[in-house]
Amino acid sequence: VYINTLTILNYNVAARLAGRPAILHVREIAGKKSGALFAAVLRFSRAVIVFNSHATARAFRLPSKQRTHVVHNGIGEIMGATP
């Protein structure tokens, strides 16, 4: 199961309860209270977690045994483009 966001918690829980392997792509850094909840769900899910940055990965303080990877966004700055 590929889960494209952390914010919909039931996807993570459903994949775990169904016994399906999951890959979770995390791009969000949550606040202090919600961050603790999200980190607990990440640990429970046993998913392989792909973070978009090292800062995002550090924000969740997961145990070293958790399978995590950092894959930076694939599109860099476009020269001359304005936001």
mmCIF file of C-alpha atoms in Angstrom, residues 16-60:
data_model
loop_
_atom_site.group_PDB
_atom_site.id
_atom_site.type_symbol
_atom_site.label_atom_id
_atom_site.label_comp_id
_atom_site.label_asym_id
_atom_site.label_seq_id
_atom_site.Cartn_x
_atom_site.Cartn_y
_atom_site.Cartn_z
ATOM 1 C CA ARG A 16 -1.280 -2.450 9.523
ATOM 2 C CA LEU A 17 -4.469 -4.216 10.621
ATOM 3 C CA ALA A 18 -4.860 -5.809 7.172
ATOM 4 C CA GLY A 19 -1.303 -7.136 7.410
ATOM 5 C CA ARG A 20 -0.323 -5.376 4.179
ATOM 6 C CA PRO A 21 3.132 -3.892 3.697
ATOM 7 C CA ALA A 22 3.002 -0.132 3.366
ATOM 8 C CA ILE A 23 5.160 2.735 2.176
ATOM 9 C CA LEU A 24 4.293 6.082 3.696
ATOM 10 C CA HIS A 25 5.475 9.317 2.075
ATOM 11 C CA VAL A 26 5.723 12.056 4.713
ATOM 12 C CA ARG A 27 6.037 15.723 3.755
ATOM 13 C CA GLU A 28 4.427 17.283 6.810
ATOM 14 C CA ILE A 29 5.955 18.589 10.012
ATOM 15 C CA ALA A 30 3.249 18.675 12.655
ATOM 16 C CA GLY A 31 2.951 20.777 15.784
ATOM 17 C CA LYS A 32 3.992 19.488 19.193
ATOM 18 C CA LYS A 33 0.715 17.787 20.225
ATOM 19 C CA SER A 34 -0.310 16.457 16.832
ATOM 20 C CA GLY A 35 3.298 15.489 16.138
ATOM 21 C CA ALA A 36 3.263 13.124 19.110
ATOM 22 C CA LEU A 37 0.076 11.494 17.788
ATOM 23 C CA PHE A 38 1.461 11.179 14.259
ATOM 24 C CA ALA A 39 4.748 9.725 15.566
ATOM 25 C CA ALA A 40 2.804 7.111 17.545
ATOM 26 C CA VAL A 41 0.852 6.153 14.420
ATOM 27 C CA LEU A 42 4.093 5.920 12.410
ATOM 28 C CA ARG A 43 5.570 3.548 14.968
ATOM 29 C CA PHE A 44 2.369 1.457 15.062
ATOM 30 C CA SER A 45 2.064 1.260 11.270
ATOM 31 C CA ARG A 46 5.417 -0.486 10.745
ATOM 32 C CA ALA A 47 5.434 1.110 7.301
ATOM 33 C CA VAL A 48 8.574 1.954 5.394
ATOM 34 C CA ILE A 49 8.642 5.725 5.729
ATOM 35 C CA VAL A 50 9.956 8.076 3.063
ATOM 36 C CA PHE A 51 10.550 11.635 4.268
ATOM 37 C CA ASN A 52 11.059 14.586 1.935
ATOM 38 C CA SER A 53 13.864 16.032 4.072
ATOM 39 C CA HIS A 54 16.076 15.294 7.048
ATOM 40 C CA ALA A 55 14.259 18.057 8.970
ATOM 41 C CA THR A 56 10.956 16.265 8.454
ATOM 42 C CA ALA A 57 12.479 12.970 9.582
ATOM 43 C CA ARG A 58 13.990 14.531 12.727
ATOM 44 C CA ALA A 59 10.667 16.140 13.665
ATOM 45 C CA PHE A 60 9.136 12.727 14.419
#
